[in-house]
Structures are given as structure tokens and as C-alpha cells.
Amino acid sequence: MDCATSLFLTSITNEMFSFGLHSSSKKKLYGTIGKQMPIEDERCYQQQEDLKLLSHFRGRFIIHKGKRPSNNSDDPSAEKPRLYQVRQNGNVLAQRCIEIGCSSLLLNSGFCYILKVPVQKDEDLSYILYVWVGSSSSEDLMNSAIELGKEGFDDVDTVSILYEGTNETDIFWDALGGRKQYDNNADFMNVIRLFRCSNERGYFSVSEKCSDFCQDDLQDEDVMILDSGQDVFVWVGEESSDIERKLALKSAQLYQQHVQDLTGESRKLSVVRRGKETLKFIKLFHGWGVFRARLKASS
């Protein structure tokens, strides 16, 4: 997912959120708006957006894969089905619709999905949109996904609402590469917790991340502990130190024992290394993709 050029200026707080905005564009904006009102520039990174920004999209925040298409180079025959997962991370404001791999293996009954299928009619290209409602998804998420499917996508001829296990069509499953076994619940959303283990301040500490975390919170120089309710994963970054790894593993073992003493529930402890994450681990994140190269700090 590439960085897009876009602007958003709130009318209430006079704060400007910019994504990949060139300095020349900023100067023009300041010259146009800055004379009329004071503005504050805030840089936002993908899936780490401020809730103030997300609130203005009202659940219609869509993230597409790849680069912005070029009208001159588009080949209609190269268009493929695209699958999006609609998910809320700990807060109704933290709802995003993110494109994921187009496979039924990635479905989950606890969420809603939007499938955009290209249809070639003579020389024209149009789309059929399917909104798949998981049987365990909340009513709020269902209504939001249906509204998003009807109003959030362009060039769509037909929008079909599919309820899990009732009215799915062969076209729907074929577009997903065939029907495969997928997860039937998202209970982990009620208990999932992510912790960062680091000694960057000269001493080892474990701190919990907010519920709206993403793949980019997994930093190379750290070790992370992820509790899914069934498993406790110790994710090891490539640049983490030996002492961080040893103390993080010990911390995970103590956490595992504490949870068992407190609730009577046992969790399996697993070590996961960067770049070798299992599908079970990946599914806990919204919109998992290729790790992005870290941006160098400007001098």
C-alpha cells in the first residue's frame, strides 16, 4: 500500500492532517488557508490515524492495495477481484475497510467483507459488489458494511448483500478462489492485547499498546507479546538484543501463568520471528501485508 497524497482540514479544530504531502503543496495550502485561520499540520501514518481524523469519515475509511491506477496504462482484462475486510479495533471510531488477500481462507464469521468483482461487458468494465455478512458479526458492523458497500465504491452496477450460510452464490466463491475452511468466530477481539518489550531507556520494561494496533507496531528493534485469548505469542524483531529476547520470554511465561491463576484458562506459548509469522498470528491483525522499510529520520 503506497502513500497517497491527500489533505484533510477540520473545520472545528483547525487541524490539518496530511498524507505524503509535498512541501510545495503545503506552502500553497498555507498561503491559501493560513491567512484566514491558524492551522496545525499533523502527519498520519497508515492504520495509525488519530481518532479525530477517523471520526470525520464516519466508518468509511477505505485503504486499497497497490498504487493509484493510471488511466493511460490500465488494462481492463488485468482487473481481478478485490476483497476488503471491515473491522473495528476496540472503538467504533477505529473502523477501517482494508483490502486483503482475495481468498476465502481469510474470511471470519465475526467480521463483514466487501468483494469487488470486475465484469467485462463488450469494451466496458463494470463491477459487481458483494457485501458478505458474517453470522457472528455485530449489527452495528453489519449496517456499517452494507452502507459502505452501497455508497463507498465507484463504477458498481450491482450491490448484493450475502448472509453467511444462506445466499452465497457460486460467482462469489469462484472470485475468492473457491470455498475453503475459514475461522467461524472472532472472540479474540474481546481479549486481544499487545505489549512492547524494550530496554531502550537503559532498563527493561513491558508496556501495553492501545487496542487499535497494527502490523507497523511490530518494530524490528523490539520484542512483542501478543495475547489472543488462546495463545500468547512472543514476536521477535530482527534487531532486538539478546537480553530483550530473554527477558521478554520470561515476561511472557509470567504473564501466561498469571492469566491461568486469575481465570483458570491456559494459553499456549509460541515464539514467532519476524518474516516467519504463521497464518494464525497474521489473522489477528487487520490488513496484514509486507513489512515496510523504516523511514530514515531527516537530518
PDB file of C-alpha atoms in Angstrom:
ATOM      1  CA  MET A   1       0.000   0.000   0.000  1.00  0.00           C
ATOM      2  CA  ASP A   2       1.635   3.201  -1.163  1.00  0.00           C
ATOM      3  CA  CYS A   3       1.462   6.622   0.420  1.00  0.00           C
ATOM      4  CA  ALA A   4      -1.244   8.747  -1.172  1.00  0.00           C
ATOM      5  CA  THR A   5      -1.336  12.498  -1.492  1.00  0.00           C
ATOM      6  CA  SER A   6      -4.352  13.874   0.316  1.00  0.00           C
ATOM      7  CA  LEU A   7      -5.435  16.675   2.623  1.00  0.00           C
ATOM      8  CA  PHE A   8      -7.969  16.992   5.372  1.00  0.00           C
ATOM      9  CA  LEU A   9      -8.707  20.173   7.261  1.00  0.00           C
ATOM     10  CA  THR A  10     -11.092  20.026  10.197  1.00  0.00           C
ATOM     11  CA  SER A  11     -13.442  22.964  10.461  1.00  0.00           C
ATOM     12  CA  ILE A  12     -13.745  22.697  14.240  1.00  0.00           C
ATOM     13  CA  THR A  13     -10.200  22.298  15.498  1.00  0.00           C
ATOM     14  CA  ASN A  14      -8.344  23.905  12.579  1.00  0.00           C
ATOM     15  CA  GLU A  15      -6.018  20.918  12.372  1.00  0.00           C
ATOM     16  CA  MET A  16      -4.692  19.701   9.049  1.00  0.00           C
ATOM     17  CA  PHE A  17      -3.874  16.026   8.518  1.00  0.00           C
ATOM     18  CA  SER A  18      -1.530  15.321   5.614  1.00  0.00           C
ATOM     19  CA  PHE A  19      -0.532  12.092   3.900  1.00  0.00           C
ATOM     20  CA  GLY A  20       2.584  12.214   1.715  1.00  0.00           C
ATOM     21  CA  LEU A  21       2.076  15.900   1.027  1.00  0.00           C
ATOM     22  CA  HIS A  22       4.898  17.579  -0.889  1.00  0.00           C
ATOM     23  CA  SER A  23       6.396  20.706   0.685  1.00  0.00           C
ATOM     24  CA  SER A  24       5.372  22.805  -2.336  1.00  0.00           C
ATOM     25  CA  SER A  25       1.747  21.757  -1.853  1.00  0.00           C
ATOM     26  CA  LYS A  26       1.952  22.603   1.833  1.00  0.00           C
ATOM     27  CA  LYS A  27       3.187  26.118   1.043  1.00  0.00           C
ATOM     28  CA  LYS A  28       0.291  26.671  -1.355  1.00  0.00           C
ATOM     29  CA  LEU A  29      -2.177  25.439   1.238  1.00  0.00           C
ATOM     30  CA  TYR A  30      -0.749  27.607   3.994  1.00  0.00           C
ATOM     31  CA  GLY A  31      -0.795  30.551   1.636  1.00  0.00           C
ATOM     32  CA  THR A  32      -4.470  29.981   0.814  1.00  0.00           C
ATOM     33  CA  ILE A  33      -5.892  28.972   4.181  1.00  0.00           C
ATOM     34  CA  GLY A  34      -3.292  30.128   6.681  1.00  0.00           C
ATOM     35  CA  LYS A  35      -4.151  33.788   6.122  1.00  0.00           C
ATOM     36  CA  GLN A  36      -7.723  33.135   7.174  1.00  0.00           C
ATOM     37  CA  MET A  37      -7.222  30.846  10.158  1.00  0.00           C
ATOM     38  CA  PRO A  38      -4.371  29.250  12.134  1.00  0.00           C
ATOM     39  CA  ILE A  39      -3.814  25.612  11.236  1.00  0.00           C
ATOM     40  CA  GLU A  40      -1.790  22.800  12.727  1.00  0.00           C
ATOM     41  CA  ASP A  41      -0.127  20.203  10.500  1.00  0.00           C
ATOM     42  CA  GLU A  42      -0.285  16.618  11.768  1.00  0.00           C
ATOM     43  CA  ARG A  43       1.358  13.729   9.916  1.00  0.00           C
ATOM     44  CA  CYS A  44      -0.620  10.474   9.936  1.00  0.00           C
ATOM     45  CA  TYR A  45       0.659   7.025   9.106  1.00  0.00           C
ATOM     46  CA  GLN A  46      -1.481   4.279   7.641  1.00  0.00           C
ATOM     47  CA  GLN A  47      -3.563   2.443  10.268  1.00  0.00           C
ATOM     48  CA  GLN A  48      -2.169   4.731  12.956  1.00  0.00           C
ATOM     49  CA  GLU A  49      -4.555   7.581  12.240  1.00  0.00           C
ATOM     50  CA  ASP A  50      -5.776   9.828  15.028  1.00  0.00           C
ATOM     51  CA  LEU A  51      -9.352   9.107  16.158  1.00  0.00           C
ATOM     52  CA  LYS A  52     -10.180  12.754  15.497  1.00  0.00           C
ATOM     53  CA  LEU A  53      -9.364  12.208  11.843  1.00  0.00           C
ATOM     54  CA  LEU A  54     -11.179   8.864  11.597  1.00  0.00           C
ATOM     55  CA  SER A  55     -14.305  10.332  13.163  1.00  0.00           C
ATOM     56  CA  HIS A  56     -14.838  12.588  10.147  1.00  0.00           C
ATOM     57  CA  PHE A  57     -15.038   9.582   7.800  1.00  0.00           C
ATOM     58  CA  ARG A  58     -17.899   8.015   9.800  1.00  0.00           C
ATOM     59  CA  GLY A  59     -16.792   4.441   9.208  1.00  0.00           C
ATOM     60  CA  ARG A  60     -15.986   4.958   5.521  1.00  0.00           C
ATOM     61  CA  PHE A  61     -12.205   4.914   5.765  1.00  0.00           C
ATOM     62  CA  ILE A  62     -11.064   2.665   2.895  1.00  0.00           C
ATOM     63  CA  ILE A  63      -7.477   1.528   2.290  1.00  0.00           C
ATOM     64  CA  HIS A  64      -6.678  -0.026  -1.094  1.00  0.00           C
ATOM     65  CA  LYS A  65      -3.658  -2.122  -2.007  1.00  0.00           C
ATOM     66  CA  GLY A  66      -1.110  -1.063  -4.584  1.00  0.00           C
ATOM     67  CA  LYS A  67      -0.596   2.212  -6.395  1.00  0.00           C
ATOM     68  CA  ARG A  68      -3.107   4.666  -7.751  1.00  0.00           C
ATOM     69  CA  PRO A  69      -4.131   3.357 -11.224  1.00  0.00           C
ATOM     70  CA  SER A  70      -3.181   5.268 -14.351  1.00  0.00           C
ATOM     71  CA  ASN A  71      -5.918   5.775 -16.936  1.00  0.00           C
ATOM     72  CA  ASN A  72      -3.389   5.525 -19.740  1.00  0.00           C
ATOM     73  CA  SER A  73      -1.861   2.201 -18.683  1.00  0.00           C
ATOM     74  CA  ASP A  74      -4.884   0.346 -17.326  1.00  0.00           C
ATOM     75  CA  ASP A  75      -5.613  -2.983 -18.973  1.00  0.00           C
ATOM     76  CA  PRO A  76      -9.253  -3.912 -18.260  1.00  0.00           C
ATOM     77  CA  SER A  77      -8.519  -7.600 -18.780  1.00  0.00           C
ATOM     78  CA  ALA A  78      -5.948  -7.458 -15.963  1.00  0.00           C
ATOM     79  CA  GLU A  79      -8.548  -6.431 -13.380  1.00  0.00           C
ATOM     80  CA  LYS A  80      -9.020  -9.020 -10.664  1.00  0.00           C
ATOM     81  CA  PRO A  81     -11.469  -9.419  -7.775  1.00  0.00           C
ATOM     82  CA  ARG A  82     -10.576  -7.410  -4.666  1.00  0.00           C
ATOM     83  CA  LEU A  83     -11.544  -8.335  -1.110  1.00  0.00           C
ATOM     84  CA  TYR A  84     -11.897  -5.856   1.764  1.00  0.00           C
ATOM     85  CA  GLN A  85     -12.324  -6.576   5.469  1.00  0.00           C
ATOM     86  CA  VAL A  86     -14.455  -4.230   7.579  1.00  0.00           C
ATOM     87  CA  ARG A  87     -13.296  -4.230  11.191  1.00  0.00           C
ATOM     88  CA  GLN A  88     -13.407  -2.099  14.327  1.00  0.00           C
ATOM     89  CA  ASN A  89     -10.382  -2.155  16.630  1.00  0.00           C
ATOM     90  CA  GLY A  90     -11.544  -1.513  20.174  1.00  0.00           C
ATOM     91  CA  ASN A  91     -13.539   1.576  19.243  1.00  0.00           C
ATOM     92  CA  VAL A  92     -16.386   2.290  16.834  1.00  0.00           C
ATOM     93  CA  LEU A  93     -14.386   5.258  15.551  1.00  0.00           C
ATOM     94  CA  ALA A  94     -11.443   2.973  14.733  1.00  0.00           C
ATOM     95  CA  GLN A  95     -13.300   1.295  11.882  1.00  0.00           C
ATOM     96  CA  ARG A  96     -11.474   0.737   8.621  1.00  0.00           C
ATOM     97  CA  CYS A  97     -12.217  -1.085   5.394  1.00  0.00           C
ATOM     98  CA  ILE A  98      -8.879  -2.551   4.283  1.00  0.00           C
ATOM     99  CA  GLU A  99      -8.097  -4.582   1.182  1.00  0.00           C
ATOM    100  CA  ILE A 100      -6.649  -8.004   1.989  1.00  0.00           C
ATOM    101  CA  GLY A 101      -5.687 -11.093   0.016  1.00  0.00           C
ATOM    102  CA  CYS A 102      -8.534 -12.319  -2.168  1.00  0.00           C
ATOM    103  CA  SER A 103      -9.064 -15.741  -0.600  1.00  0.00           C
ATOM    104  CA  SER A 104     -11.955 -17.329   1.296  1.00  0.00           C
ATOM    105  CA  LEU A 105      -9.322 -18.625   3.714  1.00  0.00           C
ATOM    106  CA  LEU A 106      -9.154 -15.109   5.193  1.00  0.00           C
ATOM    107  CA  LEU A 107     -12.875 -14.839   5.952  1.00  0.00           C
ATOM    108  CA  ASN A 108     -14.080 -14.845   9.536  1.00  0.00           C
ATOM    109  CA  SER A 109     -17.672 -15.167  10.733  1.00  0.00           C
ATOM    110  CA  GLY A 110     -17.090 -12.368  13.223  1.00  0.00           C
ATOM    111  CA  PHE A 111     -16.489  -9.700  10.562  1.00  0.00           C
ATOM    112  CA  CYS A 112     -18.002  -8.306   7.381  1.00  0.00           C
ATOM    113  CA  TYR A 113     -16.302  -8.244   3.988  1.00  0.00           C
ATOM    114  CA  ILE A 114     -16.740  -6.468   0.679  1.00  0.00           C
ATOM    115  CA  LEU A 115     -15.845  -8.262  -2.556  1.00  0.00           C
ATOM    116  CA  LYS A 116     -15.493  -6.208  -5.728  1.00  0.00           C
ATOM    117  CA  VAL A 117     -15.710  -8.399  -8.834  1.00  0.00           C
ATOM    118  CA  PRO A 118     -14.916  -6.965 -12.317  1.00  0.00           C
ATOM    119  CA  VAL A 119     -17.348  -7.754 -15.133  1.00  0.00           C
ATOM    120  CA  GLN A 120     -16.416  -7.198 -18.781  1.00  0.00           C
ATOM    121  CA  LYS A 121     -19.300  -6.034 -20.974  1.00  0.00           C
ATOM    122  CA  ASP A 122     -18.149  -5.644 -24.557  1.00  0.00           C
ATOM    123  CA  GLU A 123     -15.443  -2.970 -24.210  1.00  0.00           C
ATOM    124  CA  ASP A 124     -16.731  -1.575 -20.935  1.00  0.00           C
ATOM    125  CA  LEU A 125     -15.638  -2.661 -17.481  1.00  0.00           C
ATOM    126  CA  SER A 126     -18.043  -2.588 -14.564  1.00  0.00           C
ATOM    127  CA  TYR A 127     -18.194  -4.214 -11.151  1.00  0.00           C
ATOM    128  CA  ILE A 128     -20.462  -6.342  -9.031  1.00  0.00           C
ATOM    129  CA  LEU A 129     -20.118  -5.700  -5.317  1.00  0.00           C
ATOM    130  CA  TYR A 130     -20.833  -8.355  -2.698  1.00  0.00           C
ATOM    131  CA  VAL A 131     -21.205  -7.442   0.979  1.00  0.00           C
ATOM    132  CA  TRP A 132     -20.657 -10.642   2.971  1.00  0.00           C
ATOM    133  CA  VAL A 133     -22.076 -10.511   6.497  1.00  0.00           C
ATOM    134  CA  GLY A 134     -20.518 -12.961   8.956  1.00  0.00           C
ATOM    135  CA  SER A 135     -23.025 -14.820  11.122  1.00  0.00           C
ATOM    136  CA  SER A 136     -21.268 -13.684  14.313  1.00  0.00           C
ATOM    137  CA  SER A 137     -20.703 -10.058  13.299  1.00  0.00           C
ATOM    138  CA  SER A 138     -22.417  -7.303  15.272  1.00  0.00           C
ATOM    139  CA  GLU A 139     -25.482  -5.490  13.978  1.00  0.00           C
ATOM    140  CA  ASP A 140     -23.564  -2.212  14.043  1.00  0.00           C
ATOM    141  CA  LEU A 141     -20.757  -3.619  11.903  1.00  0.00           C
ATOM    142  CA  MET A 142     -23.263  -5.214   9.513  1.00  0.00           C
ATOM    143  CA  ASN A 143     -25.174  -1.967   8.969  1.00  0.00           C
ATOM    144  CA  SER A 144     -21.953  -0.040   8.505  1.00  0.00           C
ATOM    145  CA  ALA A 145     -20.596  -2.551   5.962  1.00  0.00           C
ATOM    146  CA  ILE A 146     -23.830  -2.540   3.968  1.00  0.00           C
ATOM    147  CA  GLU A 147     -23.881   1.256   3.871  1.00  0.00           C
ATOM    148  CA  LEU A 148     -20.217   1.311   2.868  1.00  0.00           C
ATOM    149  CA  GLY A 149     -20.849  -1.201   0.085  1.00  0.00           C
ATOM    150  CA  LYS A 150     -23.702   0.840  -1.328  1.00  0.00           C
ATOM    151  CA  GLU A 151     -22.033   4.254  -1.162  1.00  0.00           C
ATOM    152  CA  GLY A 152     -18.274   3.806  -0.820  1.00  0.00           C
ATOM    153  CA  PHE A 153     -17.256   2.326  -4.180  1.00  0.00           C
ATOM    154  CA  ASP A 154     -17.405   3.710  -7.727  1.00  0.00           C
ATOM    155  CA  ASP A 155     -18.274   2.035 -11.065  1.00  0.00           C
ATOM    156  CA  VAL A 156     -20.502  -0.539  -9.387  1.00  0.00           C
ATOM    157  CA  ASP A 157     -23.532  -1.853 -11.294  1.00  0.00           C
ATOM    158  CA  THR A 158     -24.964  -4.179  -8.664  1.00  0.00           C
ATOM    159  CA  VAL A 159     -24.631  -4.490  -4.887  1.00  0.00           C
ATOM    160  CA  SER A 160     -25.631  -7.834  -3.383  1.00  0.00           C
ATOM    161  CA  ILE A 161     -25.913  -8.497   0.340  1.00  0.00           C
ATOM    162  CA  LEU A 162     -24.830 -12.041   1.257  1.00  0.00           C
ATOM    163  CA  TYR A 163     -25.509 -13.512   4.678  1.00  0.00           C
ATOM    164  CA  GLU A 164     -23.165 -16.289   5.724  1.00  0.00           C
ATOM    165  CA  GLY A 165     -24.539 -19.734   5.104  1.00  0.00           C
ATOM    166  CA  THR A 166     -27.703 -18.562   3.340  1.00  0.00           C
ATOM    167  CA  ASN A 167     -27.448 -16.908  -0.058  1.00  0.00           C
ATOM    168  CA  GLU A 168     -23.803 -17.059  -1.196  1.00  0.00           C
ATOM    169  CA  THR A 169     -23.501 -17.686  -4.922  1.00  0.00           C
ATOM    170  CA  ASP A 170     -21.035 -19.733  -6.971  1.00  0.00           C
ATOM    171  CA  ILE A 171     -19.756 -16.483  -8.524  1.00  0.00           C
ATOM    172  CA  PHE A 172     -18.891 -15.215  -5.057  1.00  0.00           C
ATOM    173  CA  TRP A 173     -16.911 -18.324  -4.094  1.00  0.00           C
ATOM    174  CA  ASP A 174     -15.239 -18.588  -7.504  1.00  0.00           C
ATOM    175  CA  ALA A 175     -13.998 -14.985  -7.197  1.00  0.00           C
ATOM    176  CA  LEU A 176     -12.398 -15.975  -3.873  1.00  0.00           C
ATOM    177  CA  GLY A 177     -10.595 -18.936  -5.428  1.00  0.00           C
ATOM    178  CA  GLY A 178     -13.119 -21.494  -4.212  1.00  0.00           C
ATOM    179  CA  ARG A 179     -14.672 -22.173  -0.843  1.00  0.00           C
ATOM    180  CA  LYS A 180     -12.113 -23.009   1.840  1.00  0.00           C
ATOM    181  CA  GLN A 181     -12.260 -23.597   5.583  1.00  0.00           C
ATOM    182  CA  TYR A 182     -12.201 -20.290   7.444  1.00  0.00           C
ATOM    183  CA  ASP A 183     -12.479 -19.150  11.084  1.00  0.00           C
ATOM    184  CA  ASN A 184     -16.014 -19.085  12.456  1.00  0.00           C
ATOM    185  CA  ASN A 185     -15.539 -16.630  15.325  1.00  0.00           C
ATOM    186  CA  ALA A 186     -13.607 -13.553  16.321  1.00  0.00           C
ATOM    187  CA  ASP A 187     -13.723 -13.964  20.084  1.00  0.00           C
ATOM    188  CA  PHE A 188     -10.111 -12.831  20.244  1.00  0.00           C
ATOM    189  CA  MET A 189     -11.325  -9.258  19.639  1.00  0.00           C
ATOM    190  CA  ASN A 190     -12.733  -9.199  23.180  1.00  0.00           C
ATOM    191  CA  VAL A 191      -9.447 -10.098  24.871  1.00  0.00           C
ATOM    192  CA  ILE A 192      -6.586  -9.364  22.487  1.00  0.00           C
ATOM    193  CA  ARG A 193      -3.683  -7.377  23.973  1.00  0.00           C
ATOM    194  CA  LEU A 194      -0.328  -6.324  22.524  1.00  0.00           C
ATOM    195  CA  PHE A 195       2.708  -5.499  24.694  1.00  0.00           C
ATOM    196  CA  ARG A 196       6.041  -3.962  23.729  1.00  0.00           C
ATOM    197  CA  CYS A 197       9.208  -5.237  25.406  1.00  0.00           C
ATOM    198  CA  SER A 198      12.206  -2.932  25.202  1.00  0.00           C
ATOM    199  CA  ASN A 199      15.287  -1.703  27.076  1.00  0.00           C
ATOM    200  CA  GLU A 200      15.808   1.459  25.023  1.00  0.00           C
ATOM    201  CA  ARG A 201      15.744   3.600  28.185  1.00  0.00           C
ATOM    202  CA  GLY A 202      18.520   1.655  29.847  1.00  0.00           C
ATOM    203  CA  TYR A 203      16.218  -0.703  31.704  1.00  0.00           C
ATOM    204  CA  PHE A 204      13.848  -3.446  30.556  1.00  0.00           C
ATOM    205  CA  SER A 205      10.154  -2.549  30.502  1.00  0.00           C
ATOM    206  CA  VAL A 206       6.895  -4.017  29.209  1.00  0.00           C
ATOM    207  CA  SER A 207       4.218  -1.557  28.089  1.00  0.00           C
ATOM    208  CA  GLU A 208       0.806  -2.241  26.575  1.00  0.00           C
ATOM    209  CA  LYS A 209      -0.127  -0.776  23.203  1.00  0.00           C
ATOM    210  CA  CYS A 210      -3.595   0.626  22.572  1.00  0.00           C
ATOM    211  CA  SER A 211      -6.308  -1.672  21.224  1.00  0.00           C
ATOM    212  CA  ASP A 212      -6.108  -0.022  17.794  1.00  0.00           C
ATOM    213  CA  PHE A 213      -2.756  -1.566  16.918  1.00  0.00           C
ATOM    214  CA  CYS A 214      -1.498  -2.737  13.544  1.00  0.00           C
ATOM    215  CA  GLN A 215       1.394  -4.546  11.876  1.00  0.00           C
ATOM    216  CA  ASP A 216       3.551  -1.415  11.905  1.00  0.00           C
ATOM    217  CA  ASP A 217       3.580  -1.539  15.713  1.00  0.00           C
ATOM    218  CA  LEU A 218       5.870  -4.569  15.383  1.00  0.00           C
ATOM    219  CA  GLN A 219       9.229  -2.817  15.397  1.00  0.00           C
ATOM    220  CA  ASP A 220      12.448  -4.593  14.396  1.00  0.00           C
ATOM    221  CA  GLU A 221      14.378  -3.484  17.470  1.00  0.00           C
ATOM    222  CA  ASP A 222      11.747  -4.753  19.918  1.00  0.00           C
ATOM    223  CA  VAL A 223      10.147  -7.952  21.129  1.00  0.00           C
ATOM    224  CA  MET A 224       6.350  -8.012  21.360  1.00  0.00           C
ATOM    225  CA  ILE A 225       3.945 -10.142  23.394  1.00  0.00           C
ATOM    226  CA  LEU A 226       0.525 -10.770  21.836  1.00  0.00           C
ATOM    227  CA  ASP A 227      -2.308 -12.401  23.786  1.00  0.00           C
ATOM    228  CA  SER A 228      -5.160 -13.727  21.615  1.00  0.00           C
ATOM    229  CA  GLY A 229      -7.106 -15.436  24.368  1.00  0.00           C
ATOM    230  CA  GLN A 230      -5.956 -18.875  23.233  1.00  0.00           C
ATOM    231  CA  ASP A 231      -2.284 -18.213  22.545  1.00  0.00           C
ATOM    232  CA  VAL A 232       0.464 -15.997  23.909  1.00  0.00           C
ATOM    233  CA  PHE A 233       2.834 -15.127  21.072  1.00  0.00           C
ATOM    234  CA  VAL A 234       6.326 -13.762  21.560  1.00  0.00           C
ATOM    235  CA  TRP A 235       7.207 -11.883  18.370  1.00  0.00           C
ATOM    236  CA  VAL A 236      10.953 -11.349  17.929  1.00  0.00           C
ATOM    237  CA  GLY A 237      12.286  -8.450  15.857  1.00  0.00           C
ATOM    238  CA  GLU A 238      15.468  -8.996  13.861  1.00  0.00           C
ATOM    239  CA  GLU A 239      17.330  -6.133  15.568  1.00  0.00           C
ATOM    240  CA  SER A 240      16.239  -6.913  19.129  1.00  0.00           C
ATOM    241  CA  SER A 241      19.015  -7.661  21.627  1.00  0.00           C
ATOM    242  CA  ASP A 242      19.651 -10.986  23.325  1.00  0.00           C
ATOM    243  CA  ILE A 243      18.749  -9.538  26.715  1.00  0.00           C
ATOM    244  CA  GLU A 244      15.433  -8.238  25.345  1.00  0.00           C
ATOM    245  CA  ARG A 245      14.623 -11.660  23.928  1.00  0.00           C
ATOM    246  CA  LYS A 246      15.445 -13.494  27.154  1.00  0.00           C
ATOM    247  CA  LEU A 247      13.566 -11.087  29.401  1.00  0.00           C
ATOM    248  CA  ALA A 248      10.593 -10.890  27.030  1.00  0.00           C
ATOM    249  CA  LEU A 249      10.259 -14.675  27.010  1.00  0.00           C
ATOM    250  CA  LYS A 250      10.441 -14.733  30.790  1.00  0.00           C
ATOM    251  CA  SER A 251       7.816 -11.973  30.943  1.00  0.00           C
ATOM    252  CA  ALA A 252       5.528 -13.940  28.613  1.00  0.00           C
ATOM    253  CA  GLN A 253       5.866 -17.017  30.813  1.00  0.00           C
ATOM    254  CA  LEU A 254       4.981 -14.989  33.918  1.00  0.00           C
ATOM    255  CA  TYR A 255       2.036 -13.410  32.076  1.00  0.00           C
ATOM    256  CA  GLN A 256       0.864 -16.837  30.926  1.00  0.00           C
ATOM    257  CA  GLN A 257       0.977 -18.169  34.488  1.00  0.00           C
ATOM    258  CA  HIS A 258      -0.733 -15.054  35.885  1.00  0.00           C
ATOM    259  CA  VAL A 259      -3.651 -15.379  33.444  1.00  0.00           C
ATOM    260  CA  GLN A 260      -4.050 -19.045  34.278  1.00  0.00           C
ATOM    261  CA  ASP A 261      -4.068 -18.314  38.029  1.00  0.00           C
ATOM    262  CA  LEU A 262      -6.534 -15.480  37.551  1.00  0.00           C
ATOM    263  CA  THR A 263      -9.008 -17.085  35.139  1.00  0.00           C
ATOM    264  CA  GLY A 264      -8.223 -20.782  35.194  1.00  0.00           C
ATOM    265  CA  GLU A 265      -7.675 -20.647  31.421  1.00  0.00           C
ATOM    266  CA  SER A 266      -4.457 -21.910  29.900  1.00  0.00           C
ATOM    267  CA  ARG A 267      -2.814 -20.317  26.885  1.00  0.00           C
ATOM    268  CA  LYS A 268      -0.247 -21.869  24.575  1.00  0.00           C
ATOM    269  CA  LEU A 269       3.089 -20.030  24.432  1.00  0.00           C
ATOM    270  CA  SER A 270       4.678 -19.677  20.980  1.00  0.00           C
ATOM    271  CA  VAL A 271       7.705 -17.803  19.643  1.00  0.00           C
ATOM    272  CA  VAL A 272       7.305 -16.080  16.264  1.00  0.00           C
ATOM    273  CA  ARG A 273      10.156 -14.481  14.346  1.00  0.00           C
ATOM    274  CA  ARG A 274       9.820 -11.538  12.008  1.00  0.00           C
ATOM    275  CA  GLY A 275       9.111 -12.660   8.444  1.00  0.00           C
ATOM    276  CA  LYS A 276       8.107 -16.144   9.573  1.00  0.00           C
ATOM    277  CA  GLU A 277       4.720 -15.360  11.088  1.00  0.00           C
ATOM    278  CA  THR A 278       2.131 -18.118  10.969  1.00  0.00           C
ATOM    279  CA  LEU A 279      -1.336 -17.659   9.469  1.00  0.00           C
ATOM    280  CA  LYS A 280      -2.781 -17.994  12.971  1.00  0.00           C
ATOM    281  CA  PHE A 281      -0.718 -14.992  14.056  1.00  0.00           C
ATOM    282  CA  ILE A 282      -1.327 -12.952  10.898  1.00  0.00           C
ATOM    283  CA  LYS A 283      -5.115 -13.239  11.148  1.00  0.00           C
ATOM    284  CA  LEU A 284      -5.043 -11.322  14.430  1.00  0.00           C
ATOM    285  CA  PHE A 285      -4.026  -8.163  12.546  1.00  0.00           C
ATOM    286  CA  HIS A 286      -6.201  -6.067  10.264  1.00  0.00           C
ATOM    287  CA  GLY A 287      -4.783  -5.754   6.771  1.00  0.00           C
ATOM    288  CA  TRP A 288      -1.535  -7.705   7.206  1.00  0.00           C
ATOM    289  CA  GLY A 289       0.930  -7.196   4.356  1.00  0.00           C
ATOM    290  CA  VAL A 290       4.608  -6.957   3.505  1.00  0.00           C
ATOM    291  CA  PHE A 291       6.693  -5.217   6.161  1.00  0.00           C
ATOM    292  CA  ARG A 292       7.502  -1.684   5.106  1.00  0.00           C
ATOM    293  CA  ALA A 293      11.040  -0.360   5.149  1.00  0.00           C
ATOM    294  CA  ARG A 294      11.588   2.011   8.035  1.00  0.00           C
ATOM    295  CA  LEU A 295      11.771   5.696   7.118  1.00  0.00           C
ATOM    296  CA  LYS A 296      15.062   7.350   7.945  1.00  0.00           C
ATOM    297  CA  ALA A 297      14.851  10.390  10.132  1.00  0.00           C
ATOM    298  CA  SER A 298      15.508  13.580   8.198  1.00  0.00           C
ATOM    299  CA  SER A 299      18.619  15.466   9.207  1.00  0.00           C
TER     300      SER A 299
END
